[in-house]
Coordinates of N, CA and C in Angstrom, one line a residue:
X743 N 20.5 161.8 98.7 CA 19.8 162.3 97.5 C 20.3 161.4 96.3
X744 N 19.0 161.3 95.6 CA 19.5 160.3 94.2 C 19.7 160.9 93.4
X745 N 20.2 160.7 91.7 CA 19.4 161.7 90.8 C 19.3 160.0 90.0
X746 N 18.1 160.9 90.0 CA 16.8 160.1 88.8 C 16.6 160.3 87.5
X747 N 16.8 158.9 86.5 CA 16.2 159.6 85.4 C 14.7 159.1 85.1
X748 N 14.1 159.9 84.3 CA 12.5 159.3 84.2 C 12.2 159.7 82.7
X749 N 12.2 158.2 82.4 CA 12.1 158.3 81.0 C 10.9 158.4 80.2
X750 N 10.3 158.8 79.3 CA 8.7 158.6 78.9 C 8.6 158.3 77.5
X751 N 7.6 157.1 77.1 CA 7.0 156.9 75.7 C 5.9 157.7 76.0
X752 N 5.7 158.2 74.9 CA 4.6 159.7 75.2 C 3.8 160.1 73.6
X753 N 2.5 159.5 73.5 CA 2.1 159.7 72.2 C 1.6 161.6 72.2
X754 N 0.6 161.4 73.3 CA 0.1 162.8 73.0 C 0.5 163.3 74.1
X755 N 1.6 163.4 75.0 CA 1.9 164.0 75.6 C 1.8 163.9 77.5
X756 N 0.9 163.0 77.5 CA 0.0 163.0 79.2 C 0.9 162.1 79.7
X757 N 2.3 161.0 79.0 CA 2.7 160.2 80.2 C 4.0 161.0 80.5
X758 N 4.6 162.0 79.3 CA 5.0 162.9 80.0 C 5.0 164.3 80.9
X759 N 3.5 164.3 80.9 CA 2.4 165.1 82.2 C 2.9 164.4 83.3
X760 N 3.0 163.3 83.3 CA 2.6 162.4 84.6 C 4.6 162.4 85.0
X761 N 5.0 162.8 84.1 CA 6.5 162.3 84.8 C 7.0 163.9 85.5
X762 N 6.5 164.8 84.7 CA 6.9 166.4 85.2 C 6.0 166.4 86.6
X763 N 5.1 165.4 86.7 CA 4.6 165.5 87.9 C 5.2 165.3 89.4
X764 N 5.8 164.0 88.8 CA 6.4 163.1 89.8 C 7.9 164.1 90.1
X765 N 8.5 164.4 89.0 CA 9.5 165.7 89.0 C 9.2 166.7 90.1
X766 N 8.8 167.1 89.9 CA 7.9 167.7 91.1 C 8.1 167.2 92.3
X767 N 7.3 165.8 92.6 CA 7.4 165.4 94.5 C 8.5 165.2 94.1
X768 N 9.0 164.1 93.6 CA 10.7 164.1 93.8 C 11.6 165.0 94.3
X769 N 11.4 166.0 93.5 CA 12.4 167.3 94.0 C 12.0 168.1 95.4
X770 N 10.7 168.0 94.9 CA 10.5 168.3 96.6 C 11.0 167.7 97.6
X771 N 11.3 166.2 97.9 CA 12.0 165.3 98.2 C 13.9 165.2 98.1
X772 N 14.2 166.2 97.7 CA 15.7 166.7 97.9 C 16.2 165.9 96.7
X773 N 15.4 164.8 95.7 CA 16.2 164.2 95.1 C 16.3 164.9 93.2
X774 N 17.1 164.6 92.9 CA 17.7 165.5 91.4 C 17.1 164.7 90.8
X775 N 16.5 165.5 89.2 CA 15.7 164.5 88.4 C 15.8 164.9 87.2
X776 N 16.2 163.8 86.5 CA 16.3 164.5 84.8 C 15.1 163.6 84.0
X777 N 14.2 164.6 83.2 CA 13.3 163.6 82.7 C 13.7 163.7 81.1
X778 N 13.6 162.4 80.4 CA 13.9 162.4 78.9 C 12.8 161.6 78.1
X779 N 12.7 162.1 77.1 CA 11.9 161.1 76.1 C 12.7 159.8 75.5
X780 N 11.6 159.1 74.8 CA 12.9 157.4 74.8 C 13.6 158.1 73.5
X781 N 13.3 158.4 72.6 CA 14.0 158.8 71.5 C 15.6 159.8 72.0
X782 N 15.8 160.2 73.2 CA 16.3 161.1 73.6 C 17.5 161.2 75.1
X783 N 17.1 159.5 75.5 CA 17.8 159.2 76.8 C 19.4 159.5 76.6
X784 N 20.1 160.1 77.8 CA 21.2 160.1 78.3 C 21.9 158.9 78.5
X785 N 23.4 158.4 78.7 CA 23.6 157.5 79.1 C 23.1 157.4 80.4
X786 N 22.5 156.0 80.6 CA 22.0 155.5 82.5 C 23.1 155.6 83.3
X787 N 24.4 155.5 83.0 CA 25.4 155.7 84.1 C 25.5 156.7 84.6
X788 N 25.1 157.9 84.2 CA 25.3 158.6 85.3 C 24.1 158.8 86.4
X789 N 22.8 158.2 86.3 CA 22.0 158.4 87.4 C 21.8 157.0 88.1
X790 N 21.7 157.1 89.3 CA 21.3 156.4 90.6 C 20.3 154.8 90.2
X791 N 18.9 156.0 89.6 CA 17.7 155.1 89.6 C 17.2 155.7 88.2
X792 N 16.6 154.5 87.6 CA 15.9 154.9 86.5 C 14.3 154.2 86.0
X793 N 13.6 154.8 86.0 CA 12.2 154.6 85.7 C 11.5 155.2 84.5
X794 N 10.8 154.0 83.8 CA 10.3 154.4 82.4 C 8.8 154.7 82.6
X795 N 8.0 155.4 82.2 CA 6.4 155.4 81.6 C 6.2 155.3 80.6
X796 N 5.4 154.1 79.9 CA 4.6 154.2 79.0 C 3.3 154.3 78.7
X797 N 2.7 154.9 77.8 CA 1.6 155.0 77.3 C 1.0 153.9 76.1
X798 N -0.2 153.8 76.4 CA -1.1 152.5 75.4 C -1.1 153.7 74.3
X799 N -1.0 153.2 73.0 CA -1.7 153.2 71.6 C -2.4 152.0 70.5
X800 N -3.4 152.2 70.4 CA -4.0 151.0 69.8 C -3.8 149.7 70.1
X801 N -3.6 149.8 71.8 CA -3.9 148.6 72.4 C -2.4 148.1 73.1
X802 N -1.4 148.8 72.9 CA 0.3 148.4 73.0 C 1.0 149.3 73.4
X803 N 1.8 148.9 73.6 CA 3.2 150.2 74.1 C 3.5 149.8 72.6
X804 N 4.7 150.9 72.4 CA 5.3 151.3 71.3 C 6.5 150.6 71.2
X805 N 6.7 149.5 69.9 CA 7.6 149.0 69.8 C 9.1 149.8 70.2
X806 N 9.0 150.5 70.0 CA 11.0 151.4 70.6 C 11.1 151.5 72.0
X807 N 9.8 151.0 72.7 CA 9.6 151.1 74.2 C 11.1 149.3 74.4
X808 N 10.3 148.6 73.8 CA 11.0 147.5 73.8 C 12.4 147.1 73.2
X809 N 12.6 147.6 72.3 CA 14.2 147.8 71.6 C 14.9 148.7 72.6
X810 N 14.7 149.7 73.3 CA 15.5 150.3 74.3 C 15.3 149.5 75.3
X811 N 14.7 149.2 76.0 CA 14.9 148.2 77.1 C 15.3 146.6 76.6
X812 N 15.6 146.8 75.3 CA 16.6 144.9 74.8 C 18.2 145.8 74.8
X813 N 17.9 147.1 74.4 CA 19.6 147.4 74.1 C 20.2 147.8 75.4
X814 N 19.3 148.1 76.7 CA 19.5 148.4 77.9 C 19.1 147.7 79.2
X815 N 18.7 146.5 78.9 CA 18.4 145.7 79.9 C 19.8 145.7 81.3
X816 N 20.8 145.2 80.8 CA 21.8 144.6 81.9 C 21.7 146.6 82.8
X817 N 22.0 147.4 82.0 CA 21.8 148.8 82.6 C 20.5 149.1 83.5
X818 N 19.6 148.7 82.8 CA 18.1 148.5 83.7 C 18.1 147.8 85.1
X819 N 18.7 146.5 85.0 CA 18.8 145.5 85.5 C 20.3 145.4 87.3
X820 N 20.5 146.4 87.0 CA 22.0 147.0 87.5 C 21.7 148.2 88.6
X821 N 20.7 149.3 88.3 CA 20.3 149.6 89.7 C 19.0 149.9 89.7
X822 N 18.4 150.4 91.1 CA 17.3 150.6 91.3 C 16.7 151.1 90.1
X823 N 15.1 150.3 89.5 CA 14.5 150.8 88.4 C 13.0 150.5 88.4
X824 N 12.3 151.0 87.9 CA 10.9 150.6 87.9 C 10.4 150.9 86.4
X825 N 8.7 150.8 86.4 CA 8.2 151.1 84.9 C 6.9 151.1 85.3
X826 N 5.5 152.2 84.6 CA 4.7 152.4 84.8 C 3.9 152.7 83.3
X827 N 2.7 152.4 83.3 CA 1.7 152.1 82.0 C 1.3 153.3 82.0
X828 N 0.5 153.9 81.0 CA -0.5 154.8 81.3 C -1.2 154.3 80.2
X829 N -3.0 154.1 80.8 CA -4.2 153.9 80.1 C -5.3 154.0 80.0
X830 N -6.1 154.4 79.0 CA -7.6 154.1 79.6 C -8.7 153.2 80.0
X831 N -7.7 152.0 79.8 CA -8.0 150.8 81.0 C -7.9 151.0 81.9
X832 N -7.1 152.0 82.4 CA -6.6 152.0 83.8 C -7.6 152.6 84.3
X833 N -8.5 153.4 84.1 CA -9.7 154.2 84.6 C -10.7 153.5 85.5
X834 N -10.9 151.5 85.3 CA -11.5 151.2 85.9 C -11.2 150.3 86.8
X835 N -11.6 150.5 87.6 CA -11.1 149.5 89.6 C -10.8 148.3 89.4
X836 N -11.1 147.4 88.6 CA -10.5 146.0 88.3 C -9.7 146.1 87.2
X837 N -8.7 147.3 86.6 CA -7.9 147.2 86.1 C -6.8 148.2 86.4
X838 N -6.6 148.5 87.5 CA -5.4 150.1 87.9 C -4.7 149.1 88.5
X839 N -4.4 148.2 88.7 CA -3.0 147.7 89.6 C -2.0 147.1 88.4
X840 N -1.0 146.7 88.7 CA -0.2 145.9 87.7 C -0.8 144.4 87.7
X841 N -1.3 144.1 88.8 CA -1.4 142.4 88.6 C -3.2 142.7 87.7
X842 N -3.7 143.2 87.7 CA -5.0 143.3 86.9 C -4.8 144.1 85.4
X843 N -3.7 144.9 85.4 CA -4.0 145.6 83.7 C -3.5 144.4 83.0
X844 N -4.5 144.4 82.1 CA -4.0 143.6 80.9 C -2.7 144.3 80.2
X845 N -2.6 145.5 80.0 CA -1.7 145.7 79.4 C -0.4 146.1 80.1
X846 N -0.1 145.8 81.4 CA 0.9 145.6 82.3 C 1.4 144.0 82.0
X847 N 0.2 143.2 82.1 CA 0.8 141.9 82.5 C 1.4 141.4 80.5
X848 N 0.7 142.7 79.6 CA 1.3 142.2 78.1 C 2.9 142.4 78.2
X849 N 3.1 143.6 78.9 CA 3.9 144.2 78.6 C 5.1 143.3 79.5
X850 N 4.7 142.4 80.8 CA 5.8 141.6 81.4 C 5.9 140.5 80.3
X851 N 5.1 140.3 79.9 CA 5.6 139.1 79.4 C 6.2 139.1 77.8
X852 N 6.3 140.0 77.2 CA 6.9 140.6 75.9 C 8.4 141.2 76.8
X853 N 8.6 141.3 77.2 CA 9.8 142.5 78.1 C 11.1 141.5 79.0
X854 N 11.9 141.5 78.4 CA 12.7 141.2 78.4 C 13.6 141.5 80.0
X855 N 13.2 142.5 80.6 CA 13.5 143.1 81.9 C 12.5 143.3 82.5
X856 N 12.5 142.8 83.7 CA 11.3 142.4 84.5 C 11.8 143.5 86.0
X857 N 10.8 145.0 85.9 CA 11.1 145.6 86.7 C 10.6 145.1 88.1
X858 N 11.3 145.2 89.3 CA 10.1 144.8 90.4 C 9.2 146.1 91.0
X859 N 9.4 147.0 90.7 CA 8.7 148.5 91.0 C 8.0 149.0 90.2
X860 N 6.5 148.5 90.0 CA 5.4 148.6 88.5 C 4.6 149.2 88.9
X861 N 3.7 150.4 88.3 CA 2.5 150.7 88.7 C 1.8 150.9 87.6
X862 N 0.2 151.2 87.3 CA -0.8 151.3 86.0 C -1.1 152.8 86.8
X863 N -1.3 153.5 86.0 CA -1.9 155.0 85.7 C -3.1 154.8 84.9
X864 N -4.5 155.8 84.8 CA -5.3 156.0 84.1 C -5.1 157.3 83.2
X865 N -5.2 157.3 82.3 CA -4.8 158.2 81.1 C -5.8 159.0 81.0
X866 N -5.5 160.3 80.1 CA -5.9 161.1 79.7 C -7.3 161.1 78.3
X867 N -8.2 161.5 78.8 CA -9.3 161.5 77.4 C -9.8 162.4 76.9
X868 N -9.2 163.3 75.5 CA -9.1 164.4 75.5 C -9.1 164.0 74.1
X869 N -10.9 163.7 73.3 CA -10.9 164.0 71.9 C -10.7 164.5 70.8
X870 N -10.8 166.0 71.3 CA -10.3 167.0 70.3 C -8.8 167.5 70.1
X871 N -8.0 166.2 70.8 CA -7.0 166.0 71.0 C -6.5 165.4 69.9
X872 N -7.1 164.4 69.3 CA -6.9 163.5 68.4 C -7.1 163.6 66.9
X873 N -6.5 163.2 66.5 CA -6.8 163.6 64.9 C -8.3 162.3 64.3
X874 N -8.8 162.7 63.5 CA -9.3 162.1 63.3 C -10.2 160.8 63.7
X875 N -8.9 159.9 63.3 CA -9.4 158.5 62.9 C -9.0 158.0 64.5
X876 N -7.8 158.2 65.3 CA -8.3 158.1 66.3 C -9.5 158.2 67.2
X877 N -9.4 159.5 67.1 CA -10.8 160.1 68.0 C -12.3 159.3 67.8
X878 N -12.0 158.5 66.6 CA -13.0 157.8 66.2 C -12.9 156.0 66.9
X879 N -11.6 155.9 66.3 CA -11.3 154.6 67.2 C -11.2 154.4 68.7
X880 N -10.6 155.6 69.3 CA -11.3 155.6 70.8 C -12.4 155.6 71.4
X881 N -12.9 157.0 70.3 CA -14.6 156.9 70.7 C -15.7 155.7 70.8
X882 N -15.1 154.4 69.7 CA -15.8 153.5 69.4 C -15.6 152.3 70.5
X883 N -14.4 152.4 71.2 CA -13.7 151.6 72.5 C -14.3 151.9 73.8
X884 N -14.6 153.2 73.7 CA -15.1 153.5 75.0 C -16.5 153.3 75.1
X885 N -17.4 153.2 73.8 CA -18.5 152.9 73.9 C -18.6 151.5 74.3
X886 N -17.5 150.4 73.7 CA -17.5 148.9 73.9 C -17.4 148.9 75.4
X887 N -16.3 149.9 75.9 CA -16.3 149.6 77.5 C -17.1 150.5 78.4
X888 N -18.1 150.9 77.7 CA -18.5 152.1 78.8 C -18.6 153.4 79.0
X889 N -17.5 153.4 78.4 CA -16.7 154.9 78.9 C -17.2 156.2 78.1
X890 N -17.0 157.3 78.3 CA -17.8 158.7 77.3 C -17.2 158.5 76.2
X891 N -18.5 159.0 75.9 CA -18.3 158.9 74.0 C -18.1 160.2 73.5
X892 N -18.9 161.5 74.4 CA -19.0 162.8 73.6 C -17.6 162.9 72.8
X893 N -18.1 163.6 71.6 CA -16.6 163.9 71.2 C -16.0 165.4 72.0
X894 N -16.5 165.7 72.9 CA -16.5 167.2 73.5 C -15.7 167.0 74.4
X895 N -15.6 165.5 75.3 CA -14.8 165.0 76.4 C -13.4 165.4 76.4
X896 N -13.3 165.4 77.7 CA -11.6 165.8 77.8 C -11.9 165.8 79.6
X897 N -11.0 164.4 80.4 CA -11.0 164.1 81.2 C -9.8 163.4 81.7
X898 N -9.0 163.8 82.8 CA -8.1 163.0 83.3 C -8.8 161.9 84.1
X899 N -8.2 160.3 83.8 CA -8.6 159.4 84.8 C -7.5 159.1 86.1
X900 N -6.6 160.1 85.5 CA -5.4 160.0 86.9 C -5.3 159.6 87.9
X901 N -5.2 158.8 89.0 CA -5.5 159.5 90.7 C -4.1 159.6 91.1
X902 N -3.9 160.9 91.3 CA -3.3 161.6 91.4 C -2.4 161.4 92.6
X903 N -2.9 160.8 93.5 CA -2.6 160.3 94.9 C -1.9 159.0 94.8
X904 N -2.1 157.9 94.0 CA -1.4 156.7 93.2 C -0.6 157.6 92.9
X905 N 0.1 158.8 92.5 CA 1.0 158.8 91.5 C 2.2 159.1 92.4
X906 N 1.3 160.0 93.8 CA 2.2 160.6 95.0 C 2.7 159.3 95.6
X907 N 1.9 158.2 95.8 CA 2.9 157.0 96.2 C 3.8 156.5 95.3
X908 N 3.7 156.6 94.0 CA 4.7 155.9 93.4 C 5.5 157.1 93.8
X909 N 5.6 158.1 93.8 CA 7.0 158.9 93.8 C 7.4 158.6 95.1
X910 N 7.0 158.1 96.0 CA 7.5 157.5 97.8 C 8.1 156.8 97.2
X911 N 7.6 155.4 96.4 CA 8.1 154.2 96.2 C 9.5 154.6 95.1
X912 N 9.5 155.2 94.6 CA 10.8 156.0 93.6 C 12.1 155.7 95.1
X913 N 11.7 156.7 95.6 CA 12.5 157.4 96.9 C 13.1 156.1 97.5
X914 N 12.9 155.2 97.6 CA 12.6 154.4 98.6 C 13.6 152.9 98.1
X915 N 13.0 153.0 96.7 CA 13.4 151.9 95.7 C 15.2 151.5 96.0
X916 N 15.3 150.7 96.1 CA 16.9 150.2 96.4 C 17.6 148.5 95.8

């Protein structure tokens, strides 16, 4: 048994959906799991393995995503660890892997710690979610890529079964 921590950058909430998730098979899995927000992390010495989620906002992870992983790299770097995106890029088949999201391969090459256990998630679309100016600047993105525009939408692009493997690959990770 490990104990795990699983950390989340979490604007509106869904990449910390996706970590209570994984919480979930993990534990099912006999292993202990403490999930924390980044503003909010425990020291990493006391857990096994540690894996971050981030979520896209206006095109980026959130700068504090990266100051925590500069002030905790060698800790990162020291035992089993991984890191996972969440986006609505990810919603489309030539962009859900780490070697195709653009904003996976941003995020290796700004990042200072180069996990070897990466996955992309498809994010949550939930306009009445959004204040405003968002809901407007997504709505205008999705039109450029495709994607629903109603402002009525509210859609997980999750696959949910990607997420049940990464929690194997958690388990596994050494």
């Amino acid at each position: 048994m490990s104990h795990i921590l699983l950390i989340h950058s979490s604007v509106h909430g869904y990449t910390q959906k996706i970590c209570e998730y994984l919480k979930g098979k993990l534990e099912a899995q006999q292993q202990q799991v403490t999930i924390a927000p980044l503003s909010e992390v425990p020291a990493l010495a006391k857990f096994d393995k540690v894996f971050i989620g981030a979520s896209i906002r206006h095109g980026k992870h959130r700068p504090a995503l990266y100051q925590f992983i500069e002030d905790h790299r060698k800790e990162l770097e020291s035992i089993p660890s991984g890191f996972f995106s969440v986006s609505l890029v990810a919603r489309k088949p030539l962009k859900n892997t780490p070697q195709t999201n653009m904003y996976m391969q941003q995020f290796l090459s700004q990042s200072v710690w180069q996990p070897k256990l990466l996955q992309v998630f498809g994010g949550n679309l939930d306009y009445q979610g959004y204040g405003a100016m968002d809901r407007n600047i997504i709505r205008f993105i999705m039109w450029i890529t495709k994607g629903p525009t109603d402002p009525n939408t509210k859609v997980e692009f999750t696959d949910w079964a990607k997420v049940d493997e990464f929690a194997q690959q958690m388990i596994e990770a050494s």
